[in-house]
Amino acid sequence: MSNTASILDKNGVMVRSMHPKKFAMWLFIISVVMVFISLTSAYIVKKAEGDWLLIDFPKMFNVTSILIVMSSASLHFAYISAKQNNLFRIRLGVVVTGVLALAFIVGQYLSWRELVAQDVFFVGNPAGSFIYIFTGLHVAHLVGGVVFLGIVLVNAFRYKVHSKSMAQIEMCATYWHFLGGLWLYLYLFLILNN
């Protein structure tokens, strides 16, 4: 996925440029990374203060990790299909990604229920609070990704997603892969720092 293009300026000099919407998306991704870096730093500092609850992480986290990886693969399938102008496979890939995303959200809800069954609540020990904050913020960003998937799907049915119009599906795939990587990072971080 190319995020930059070469163009000639008024003096005939080759310059690099980026689609303005892609640039805005990258700024958004950087801001999300900064938020989660701040939260993981706060987690480490707060844990060092003591009085930290050891939590058995919900088994559903394993399932949601698999779902997010599968959804990333299905969206990449849609992206490749767009490069090949295969409209049916674009739509199929985006729909499968959306279904897997909804399954991920349901899985996170079930994970929260598992936490409640262990008497781990949002309010109480900071260990539990951080888990809810990490997973809740990730789900919020994923819901935004689902909205983006819906826009791409509508445009795929309007024949606006194809090899000569790749910006939207490239942006969606980049954001989606970022969300997948972010979830895997958070899950590993929580396991290694429990």
JSON list of C-alpha atoms in Angstrom, two decimals:
[
{"chain": "A", "resi": 1, "resn": "MET", "atom": "CA", "xyz": [0.00, 0.00, 0.00]},
{"chain": "A", "resi": 2, "resn": "SER", "atom": "CA", "xyz": [1.64, 3.19, -1.13]},
{"chain": "A", "resi": 3, "resn": "ASN", "atom": "CA", "xyz": [0.86, 6.21, 1.01]},
{"chain": "A", "resi": 4, "resn": "THR", "atom": "CA", "xyz": [2.86, 8.71, -1.02]},
{"chain": "A", "resi": 5, "resn": "ALA", "atom": "CA", "xyz": [3.04, 9.71, -4.64]},
{"chain": "A", "resi": 6, "resn": "SER", "atom": "CA", "xyz": [5.62, 11.58, -6.65]},
{"chain": "A", "resi": 7, "resn": "ILE", "atom": "CA", "xyz": [4.53, 14.70, -8.50]},
{"chain": "A", "resi": 8, "resn": "LEU", "atom": "CA", "xyz": [6.29, 17.55, -10.27]},
{"chain": "A", "resi": 9, "resn": "ASP", "atom": "CA", "xyz": [6.13, 21.01, -8.73]},
{"chain": "A", "resi": 10, "resn": "LYS", "atom": "CA", "xyz": [5.92, 24.21, -10.83]},
{"chain": "A", "resi": 11, "resn": "ASN", "atom": "CA", "xyz": [9.71, 24.12, -11.38]},
{"chain": "A", "resi": 12, "resn": "GLY", "atom": "CA", "xyz": [9.67, 20.54, -12.65]},
{"chain": "A", "resi": 13, "resn": "VAL", "atom": "CA", "xyz": [11.21, 19.19, -9.45]},
{"chain": "A", "resi": 14, "resn": "MET", "atom": "CA", "xyz": [9.99, 15.80, -8.23]},
{"chain": "A", "resi": 15, "resn": "VAL", "atom": "CA", "xyz": [8.33, 16.08, -4.81]},
{"chain": "A", "resi": 16, "resn": "ARG", "atom": "CA", "xyz": [6.61, 13.52, -2.60]},
{"chain": "A", "resi": 17, "resn": "SER", "atom": "CA", "xyz": [3.01, 14.07, -1.59]},
{"chain": "A", "resi": 18, "resn": "MET", "atom": "CA", "xyz": [0.39, 12.21, 0.40]},
{"chain": "A", "resi": 19, "resn": "HIS", "atom": "CA", "xyz": [-3.36, 12.11, -0.05]},
{"chain": "A", "resi": 20, "resn": "PRO", "atom": "CA", "xyz": [-4.72, 14.60, 2.55]},
{"chain": "A", "resi": 21, "resn": "LYS", "atom": "CA", "xyz": [-7.19, 12.08, 3.99]},
{"chain": "A", "resi": 22, "resn": "LYS", "atom": "CA", "xyz": [-4.41, 9.49, 4.37]},
{"chain": "A", "resi": 23, "resn": "PHE", "atom": "CA", "xyz": [-2.29, 12.10, 6.10]},
{"chain": "A", "resi": 24, "resn": "ALA", "atom": "CA", "xyz": [-5.15, 12.88, 8.51]},
{"chain": "A", "resi": 25, "resn": "MET", "atom": "CA", "xyz": [-5.63, 9.17, 9.17]},
{"chain": "A", "resi": 26, "resn": "TRP", "atom": "CA", "xyz": [-1.93, 8.76, 10.00]},
{"chain": "A", "resi": 27, "resn": "LEU", "atom": "CA", "xyz": [-2.12, 11.70, 12.40]},
{"chain": "A", "resi": 28, "resn": "PHE", "atom": "CA", "xyz": [-5.11, 10.04, 14.06]},
{"chain": "A", "resi": 29, "resn": "ILE", "atom": "CA", "xyz": [-3.26, 6.72, 14.33]},
{"chain": "A", "resi": 30, "resn": "ILE", "atom": "CA", "xyz": [-0.27, 8.49, 15.89]},
{"chain": "A", "resi": 31, "resn": "SER", "atom": "CA", "xyz": [-2.54, 10.17, 18.44]},
{"chain": "A", "resi": 32, "resn": "VAL", "atom": "CA", "xyz": [-4.12, 6.80, 19.32]},
{"chain": "A", "resi": 33, "resn": "VAL", "atom": "CA", "xyz": [-0.66, 5.28, 19.75]},
{"chain": "A", "resi": 34, "resn": "MET", "atom": "CA", "xyz": [0.27, 8.14, 22.07]},
{"chain": "A", "resi": 35, "resn": "VAL", "atom": "CA", "xyz": [-2.87, 7.58, 24.17]},
{"chain": "A", "resi": 36, "resn": "PHE", "atom": "CA", "xyz": [-2.13, 3.88, 24.58]},
{"chain": "A", "resi": 37, "resn": "ILE", "atom": "CA", "xyz": [1.56, 4.49, 25.31]},
{"chain": "A", "resi": 38, "resn": "SER", "atom": "CA", "xyz": [0.47, 6.90, 28.04]},
{"chain": "A", "resi": 39, "resn": "LEU", "atom": "CA", "xyz": [-1.97, 4.36, 29.45]},
{"chain": "A", "resi": 40, "resn": "THR", "atom": "CA", "xyz": [0.54, 1.50, 29.41]},
{"chain": "A", "resi": 41, "resn": "SER", "atom": "CA", "xyz": [3.07, 3.78, 31.12]},
{"chain": "A", "resi": 42, "resn": "ALA", "atom": "CA", "xyz": [0.50, 4.69, 33.76]},
{"chain": "A", "resi": 43, "resn": "TYR", "atom": "CA", "xyz": [-0.23, 0.98, 34.23]},
{"chain": "A", "resi": 44, "resn": "ILE", "atom": "CA", "xyz": [3.44, 0.24, 34.92]},
{"chain": "A", "resi": 45, "resn": "VAL", "atom": "CA", "xyz": [3.78, 3.17, 37.35]},
{"chain": "A", "resi": 46, "resn": "LYS", "atom": "CA", "xyz": [0.56, 2.31, 39.19]},
{"chain": "A", "resi": 47, "resn": "LYS", "atom": "CA", "xyz": [1.52, -1.37, 39.43]},
{"chain": "A", "resi": 48, "resn": "ALA", "atom": "CA", "xyz": [4.85, -0.43, 41.03]},
{"chain": "A", "resi": 49, "resn": "GLU", "atom": "CA", "xyz": [2.93, 1.26, 43.87]},
{"chain": "A", "resi": 50, "resn": "GLY", "atom": "CA", "xyz": [1.75, -2.17, 45.07]},
{"chain": "A", "resi": 51, "resn": "ASP", "atom": "CA", "xyz": [-1.72, -3.44, 46.05]},
{"chain": "A", "resi": 52, "resn": "TRP", "atom": "CA", "xyz": [-2.09, -5.01, 42.62]},
{"chain": "A", "resi": 53, "resn": "LEU", "atom": "CA", "xyz": [-4.70, -7.66, 41.95]},
{"chain": "A", "resi": 54, "resn": "LEU", "atom": "CA", "xyz": [-3.56, -10.70, 39.96]},
{"chain": "A", "resi": 55, "resn": "ILE", "atom": "CA", "xyz": [-6.26, -11.42, 37.41]},
{"chain": "A", "resi": 56, "resn": "ASP", "atom": "CA", "xyz": [-7.04, -14.56, 35.46]},
{"chain": "A", "resi": 57, "resn": "PHE", "atom": "CA", "xyz": [-7.56, -13.08, 32.04]},
{"chain": "A", "resi": 58, "resn": "PRO", "atom": "CA", "xyz": [-10.74, -14.16, 30.30]},
{"chain": "A", "resi": 59, "resn": "LYS", "atom": "CA", "xyz": [-10.28, -17.10, 27.95]},
{"chain": "A", "resi": 60, "resn": "MET", "atom": "CA", "xyz": [-12.38, -15.13, 25.49]},
{"chain": "A", "resi": 61, "resn": "PHE", "atom": "CA", "xyz": [-9.35, -12.84, 24.97]},
{"chain": "A", "resi": 62, "resn": "ASN", "atom": "CA", "xyz": [-7.73, -15.75, 23.10]},
{"chain": "A", "resi": 63, "resn": "VAL", "atom": "CA", "xyz": [-10.80, -16.04, 20.85]},
{"chain": "A", "resi": 64, "resn": "THR", "atom": "CA", "xyz": [-10.97, -12.31, 20.19]},
{"chain": "A", "resi": 65, "resn": "SER", "atom": "CA", "xyz": [-7.27, -12.30, 19.31]},
{"chain": "A", "resi": 66, "resn": "ILE", "atom": "CA", "xyz": [-7.90, -14.96, 16.67]},
{"chain": "A", "resi": 67, "resn": "LEU", "atom": "CA", "xyz": [-10.95, -13.04, 15.40]},
{"chain": "A", "resi": 68, "resn": "ILE", "atom": "CA", "xyz": [-9.00, -9.79, 14.97]},
{"chain": "A", "resi": 69, "resn": "VAL", "atom": "CA", "xyz": [-6.22, -11.57, 13.04]},
{"chain": "A", "resi": 70, "resn": "MET", "atom": "CA", "xyz": [-8.80, -13.28, 10.80]},
{"chain": "A", "resi": 71, "resn": "SER", "atom": "CA", "xyz": [-10.56, -9.95, 10.19]},
{"chain": "A", "resi": 72, "resn": "SER", "atom": "CA", "xyz": [-7.27, -8.38, 9.17]},
{"chain": "A", "resi": 73, "resn": "ALA", "atom": "CA", "xyz": [-6.70, -11.23, 6.69]},
{"chain": "A", "resi": 74, "resn": "SER", "atom": "CA", "xyz": [-10.21, -10.90, 5.25]},
{"chain": "A", "resi": 75, "resn": "LEU", "atom": "CA", "xyz": [-9.80, -7.15, 4.74]},
{"chain": "A", "resi": 76, "resn": "HIS", "atom": "CA", "xyz": [-6.46, -7.73, 3.06]},
{"chain": "A", "resi": 77, "resn": "PHE", "atom": "CA", "xyz": [-8.29, -10.19, 0.78]},
{"chain": "A", "resi": 78, "resn": "ALA", "atom": "CA", "xyz": [-10.74, -7.36, -0.07]},
{"chain": "A", "resi": 79, "resn": "TYR", "atom": "CA", "xyz": [-7.84, -4.98, -0.73]},
{"chain": "A", "resi": 80, "resn": "ILE", "atom": "CA", "xyz": [-6.13, -7.45, -3.11]},
{"chain": "A", "resi": 81, "resn": "SER", "atom": "CA", "xyz": [-9.50, -8.03, -4.79]},
{"chain": "A", "resi": 82, "resn": "ALA", "atom": "CA", "xyz": [-9.87, -4.28, -5.34]},
{"chain": "A", "resi": 83, "resn": "LYS", "atom": "CA", "xyz": [-6.48, -4.20, -7.06]},
{"chain": "A", "resi": 84, "resn": "GLN", "atom": "CA", "xyz": [-7.78, -6.99, -9.33]},
{"chain": "A", "resi": 85, "resn": "ASN", "atom": "CA", "xyz": [-11.16, -5.28, -9.93]},
{"chain": "A", "resi": 86, "resn": "ASN", "atom": "CA", "xyz": [-13.07, -8.26, -8.53]},
{"chain": "A", "resi": 87, "resn": "LEU", "atom": "CA", "xyz": [-16.13, -6.50, -7.12]},
{"chain": "A", "resi": 88, "resn": "PHE", "atom": "CA", "xyz": [-17.74, -9.62, -5.67]},
{"chain": "A", "resi": 89, "resn": "ARG", "atom": "CA", "xyz": [-14.62, -10.51, -3.68]},
{"chain": "A", "resi": 90, "resn": "ILE", "atom": "CA", "xyz": [-14.23, -6.91, -2.48]},
{"chain": "A", "resi": 91, "resn": "ARG", "atom": "CA", "xyz": [-17.74, -6.99, -1.07]},
{"chain": "A", "resi": 92, "resn": "LEU", "atom": "CA", "xyz": [-17.28, -10.48, 0.34]},
{"chain": "A", "resi": 93, "resn": "GLY", "atom": "CA", "xyz": [-14.02, -9.53, 2.08]},
{"chain": "A", "resi": 94, "resn": "VAL", "atom": "CA", "xyz": [-15.51, -6.38, 3.61]},
{"chain": "A", "resi": 95, "resn": "VAL", "atom": "CA", "xyz": [-18.65, -8.22, 4.79]},
{"chain": "A", "resi": 96, "resn": "VAL", "atom": "CA", "xyz": [-16.60, -11.03, 6.35]},
{"chain": "A", "resi": 97, "resn": "THR", "atom": "CA", "xyz": [-14.41, -8.43, 8.06]},
{"chain": "A", "resi": 98, "resn": "GLY", "atom": "CA", "xyz": [-17.50, -6.70, 9.43]},
{"chain": "A", "resi": 99, "resn": "VAL", "atom": "CA", "xyz": [-18.96, -9.95, 10.75]},
{"chain": "A", "resi": 100, "resn": "LEU", "atom": "CA", "xyz": [-15.65, -10.84, 12.42]},
{"chain": "A", "resi": 101, "resn": "ALA", "atom": "CA", "xyz": [-15.49, -7.33, 13.89]},
{"chain": "A", "resi": 102, "resn": "LEU", "atom": "CA", "xyz": [-18.96, -7.69, 15.38]},
{"chain": "A", "resi": 103, "resn": "ALA", "atom": "CA", "xyz": [-17.96, -11.10, 16.76]},
{"chain": "A", "resi": 104, "resn": "PHE", "atom": "CA", "xyz": [-14.88, -9.44, 18.31]},
{"chain": "A", "resi": 105, "resn": "ILE", "atom": "CA", "xyz": [-17.07, -6.81, 20.01]},
{"chain": "A", "resi": 106, "resn": "VAL", "atom": "CA", "xyz": [-19.40, -9.51, 21.36]},
{"chain": "A", "resi": 107, "resn": "GLY", "atom": "CA", "xyz": [-16.32, -11.44, 22.52]},
{"chain": "A", "resi": 108, "resn": "GLN", "atom": "CA", "xyz": [-15.07, -8.40, 24.41]},
{"chain": "A", "resi": 109, "resn": "TYR", "atom": "CA", "xyz": [-18.47, -8.05, 26.09]},
{"chain": "A", "resi": 110, "resn": "LEU", "atom": "CA", "xyz": [-18.32, -11.71, 27.11]},
{"chain": "A", "resi": 111, "resn": "SER", "atom": "CA", "xyz": [-14.79, -11.11, 28.41]},
{"chain": "A", "resi": 112, "resn": "TRP", "atom": "CA", "xyz": [-16.08, -8.31, 30.61]},
{"chain": "A", "resi": 113, "resn": "ARG", "atom": "CA", "xyz": [-18.75, -10.69, 31.94]},
{"chain": "A", "resi": 114, "resn": "GLU", "atom": "CA", "xyz": [-16.00, -13.19, 32.77]},
{"chain": "A", "resi": 115, "resn": "LEU", "atom": "CA", "xyz": [-14.17, -10.45, 34.65]},
{"chain": "A", "resi": 116, "resn": "VAL", "atom": "CA", "xyz": [-17.30, -9.52, 36.60]},
{"chain": "A", "resi": 117, "resn": "ALA", "atom": "CA", "xyz": [-17.77, -13.20, 37.50]},
{"chain": "A", "resi": 118, "resn": "GLN", "atom": "CA", "xyz": [-14.27, -13.03, 39.06]},
{"chain": "A", "resi": 119, "resn": "ASP", "atom": "CA", "xyz": [-15.29, -9.91, 41.02]},
{"chain": "A", "resi": 120, "resn": "VAL", "atom": "CA", "xyz": [-13.07, -7.71, 38.85]},
{"chain": "A", "resi": 121, "resn": "PHE", "atom": "CA", "xyz": [-14.87, -4.44, 38.26]},
{"chain": "A", "resi": 122, "resn": "PHE", "atom": "CA", "xyz": [-14.12, -1.13, 36.60]},
{"chain": "A", "resi": 123, "resn": "VAL", "atom": "CA", "xyz": [-14.15, 0.57, 39.99]},
{"chain": "A", "resi": 124, "resn": "GLY", "atom": "CA", "xyz": [-11.98, -1.03, 42.64]},
{"chain": "A", "resi": 125, "resn": "ASN", "atom": "CA", "xyz": [-8.48, -2.35, 42.19]},
{"chain": "A", "resi": 126, "resn": "PRO", "atom": "CA", "xyz": [-6.54, -0.42, 39.51]},
{"chain": "A", "resi": 127, "resn": "ALA", "atom": "CA", "xyz": [-5.55, -3.69, 37.81]},
{"chain": "A", "resi": 128, "resn": "GLY", "atom": "CA", "xyz": [-9.18, -4.28, 36.86]},
{"chain": "A", "resi": 129, "resn": "SER", "atom": "CA", "xyz": [-9.75, -0.64, 35.96]},
{"chain": "A", "resi": 130, "resn": "PHE", "atom": "CA", "xyz": [-6.89, -0.69, 33.48]},
{"chain": "A", "resi": 131, "resn": "ILE", "atom": "CA", "xyz": [-8.19, -3.84, 31.78]},
{"chain": "A", "resi": 132, "resn": "TYR", "atom": "CA", "xyz": [-11.59, -2.23, 31.25]},
{"chain": "A", "resi": 133, "resn": "ILE", "atom": "CA", "xyz": [-9.99, 1.01, 30.02]},
{"chain": "A", "resi": 134, "resn": "PHE", "atom": "CA", "xyz": [-7.66, -0.77, 27.57]},
{"chain": "A", "resi": 135, "resn": "THR", "atom": "CA", "xyz": [-10.33, -3.07, 26.15]},
{"chain": "A", "resi": 136, "resn": "GLY", "atom": "CA", "xyz": [-13.06, -0.44, 26.19]},
{"chain": "A", "resi": 137, "resn": "LEU", "atom": "CA", "xyz": [-10.99, 2.16, 24.34]},
{"chain": "A", "resi": 138, "resn": "HIS", "atom": "CA", "xyz": [-9.94, -0.46, 21.82]},
{"chain": "A", "resi": 139, "resn": "VAL", "atom": "CA", "xyz": [-13.57, -1.46, 21.23]},
{"chain": "A", "resi": 140, "resn": "ALA", "atom": "CA", "xyz": [-14.49, 2.23, 20.77]},
{"chain": "A", "resi": 141, "resn": "HIS", "atom": "CA", "xyz": [-11.84, 2.58, 18.07]},
{"chain": "A", "resi": 142, "resn": "LEU", "atom": "CA", "xyz": [-12.98, -0.70, 16.52]},
{"chain": "A", "resi": 143, "resn": "VAL", "atom": "CA", "xyz": [-16.56, 0.59, 16.33]},
{"chain": "A", "resi": 144, "resn": "GLY", "atom": "CA", "xyz": [-15.18, 3.54, 14.35]},
{"chain": "A", "resi": 145, "resn": "GLY", "atom": "CA", "xyz": [-13.45, 1.01, 12.09]},
{"chain": "A", "resi": 146, "resn": "VAL", "atom": "CA", "xyz": [-16.76, -0.82, 11.58]},
{"chain": "A", "resi": 147, "resn": "VAL", "atom": "CA", "xyz": [-18.35, 2.46, 10.48]},
{"chain": "A", "resi": 148, "resn": "PHE", "atom": "CA", "xyz": [-15.45, 2.90, 8.03]},
{"chain": "A", "resi": 149, "resn": "LEU", "atom": "CA", "xyz": [-16.03, -0.68, 6.78]},
{"chain": "A", "resi": 150, "resn": "GLY", "atom": "CA", "xyz": [-19.68, 0.21, 6.19]},
{"chain": "A", "resi": 151, "resn": "ILE", "atom": "CA", "xyz": [-18.70, 3.23, 4.11]},
{"chain": "A", "resi": 152, "resn": "VAL", "atom": "CA", "xyz": [-16.30, 1.11, 2.05]},
{"chain": "A", "resi": 153, "resn": "LEU", "atom": "CA", "xyz": [-18.99, -1.55, 1.55]},
{"chain": "A", "resi": 154, "resn": "VAL", "atom": "CA", "xyz": [-21.55, 1.02, 0.37]},
{"chain": "A", "resi": 155, "resn": "ASN", "atom": "CA", "xyz": [-18.98, 2.45, -2.06]},
{"chain": "A", "resi": 156, "resn": "ALA", "atom": "CA", "xyz": [-18.11, -1.06, -3.26]},
{"chain": "A", "resi": 157, "resn": "PHE", "atom": "CA", "xyz": [-21.77, -1.55, -4.19]},
{"chain": "A", "resi": 158, "resn": "ARG", "atom": "CA", "xyz": [-21.66, 1.82, -5.97]},
{"chain": "A", "resi": 159, "resn": "TYR", "atom": "CA", "xyz": [-18.66, 0.62, -8.01]},
{"chain": "A", "resi": 160, "resn": "LYS", "atom": "CA", "xyz": [-16.42, 3.26, -6.39]},
{"chain": "A", "resi": 161, "resn": "VAL", "atom": "CA", "xyz": [-13.84, 0.80, -5.02]},
{"chain": "A", "resi": 162, "resn": "HIS", "atom": "CA", "xyz": [-11.58, -0.67, -7.71]},
{"chain": "A", "resi": 163, "resn": "SER", "atom": "CA", "xyz": [-8.02, -0.58, -9.02]},
{"chain": "A", "resi": 164, "resn": "LYS", "atom": "CA", "xyz": [-8.31, 3.05, -10.14]},
{"chain": "A", "resi": 165, "resn": "SER", "atom": "CA", "xyz": [-9.92, 4.15, -6.86]},
{"chain": "A", "resi": 166, "resn": "MET", "atom": "CA", "xyz": [-7.94, 2.54, -4.06]},
{"chain": "A", "resi": 167, "resn": "ALA", "atom": "CA", "xyz": [-7.51, 5.36, -1.52]},
{"chain": "A", "resi": 168, "resn": "GLN", "atom": "CA", "xyz": [-10.53, 4.51, 0.60]},
{"chain": "A", "resi": 169, "resn": "ILE", "atom": "CA", "xyz": [-9.90, 0.77, 0.89]},
{"chain": "A", "resi": 170, "resn": "GLU", "atom": "CA", "xyz": [-6.17, 1.41, 1.47]},
{"chain": "A", "resi": 171, "resn": "MET", "atom": "CA", "xyz": [-7.01, 3.74, 4.35]},
{"chain": "A", "resi": 172, "resn": "CYS", "atom": "CA", "xyz": [-9.54, 1.31, 5.78]},
{"chain": "A", "resi": 173, "resn": "ALA", "atom": "CA", "xyz": [-7.09, -1.60, 5.56]},
{"chain": "A", "resi": 174, "resn": "THR", "atom": "CA", "xyz": [-4.28, 0.44, 7.14]},
{"chain": "A", "resi": 175, "resn": "TYR", "atom": "CA", "xyz": [-6.51, 1.46, 10.03]},
{"chain": "A", "resi": 176, "resn": "TRP", "atom": "CA", "xyz": [-7.84, -2.06, 10.45]},
{"chain": "A", "resi": 177, "resn": "HIS", "atom": "CA", "xyz": [-4.38, -3.63, 10.49]},
{"chain": "A", "resi": 178, "resn": "PHE", "atom": "CA", "xyz": [-3.38, -1.00, 13.04]},
{"chain": "A", "resi": 179, "resn": "LEU", "atom": "CA", "xyz": [-6.34, -1.99, 15.27]},
{"chain": "A", "resi": 180, "resn": "GLY", "atom": "CA", "xyz": [-5.33, -5.65, 14.99]},
{"chain": "A", "resi": 181, "resn": "GLY", "atom": "CA", "xyz": [-1.74, -4.87, 15.92]},
{"chain": "A", "resi": 182, "resn": "LEU", "atom": "CA", "xyz": [-2.90, -2.65, 18.77]},
{"chain": "A", "resi": 183, "resn": "TRP", "atom": "CA", "xyz": [-5.07, -5.41, 20.23]},
{"chain": "A", "resi": 184, "resn": "LEU", "atom": "CA", "xyz": [-2.24, -7.95, 20.05]},
{"chain": "A", "resi": 185, "resn": "TYR", "atom": "CA", "xyz": [0.09, -5.44, 21.73]},
{"chain": "A", "resi": 186, "resn": "LEU", "atom": "CA", "xyz": [-2.41, -4.75, 24.52]},
{"chain": "A", "resi": 187, "resn": "TYR", "atom": "CA", "xyz": [-3.08, -8.44, 25.10]},
{"chain": "A", "resi": 188, "resn": "LEU", "atom": "CA", "xyz": [0.61, -9.30, 25.27]},
{"chain": "A", "resi": 189, "resn": "PHE", "atom": "CA", "xyz": [1.28, -6.27, 27.47]},
{"chain": "A", "resi": 190, "resn": "LEU", "atom": "CA", "xyz": [-1.40, -7.34, 29.93]},
{"chain": "A", "resi": 191, "resn": "ILE", "atom": "CA", "xyz": [-0.20, -10.95, 30.02]},
{"chain": "A", "resi": 192, "resn": "LEU", "atom": "CA", "xyz": [3.43, -9.97, 30.54]},
{"chain": "A", "resi": 193, "resn": "ASN", "atom": "CA", "xyz": [2.62, -7.33, 33.17]},
{"chain": "A", "resi": 194, "resn": "ASN", "atom": "CA", "xyz": [-0.06, -9.10, 35.22]}
]
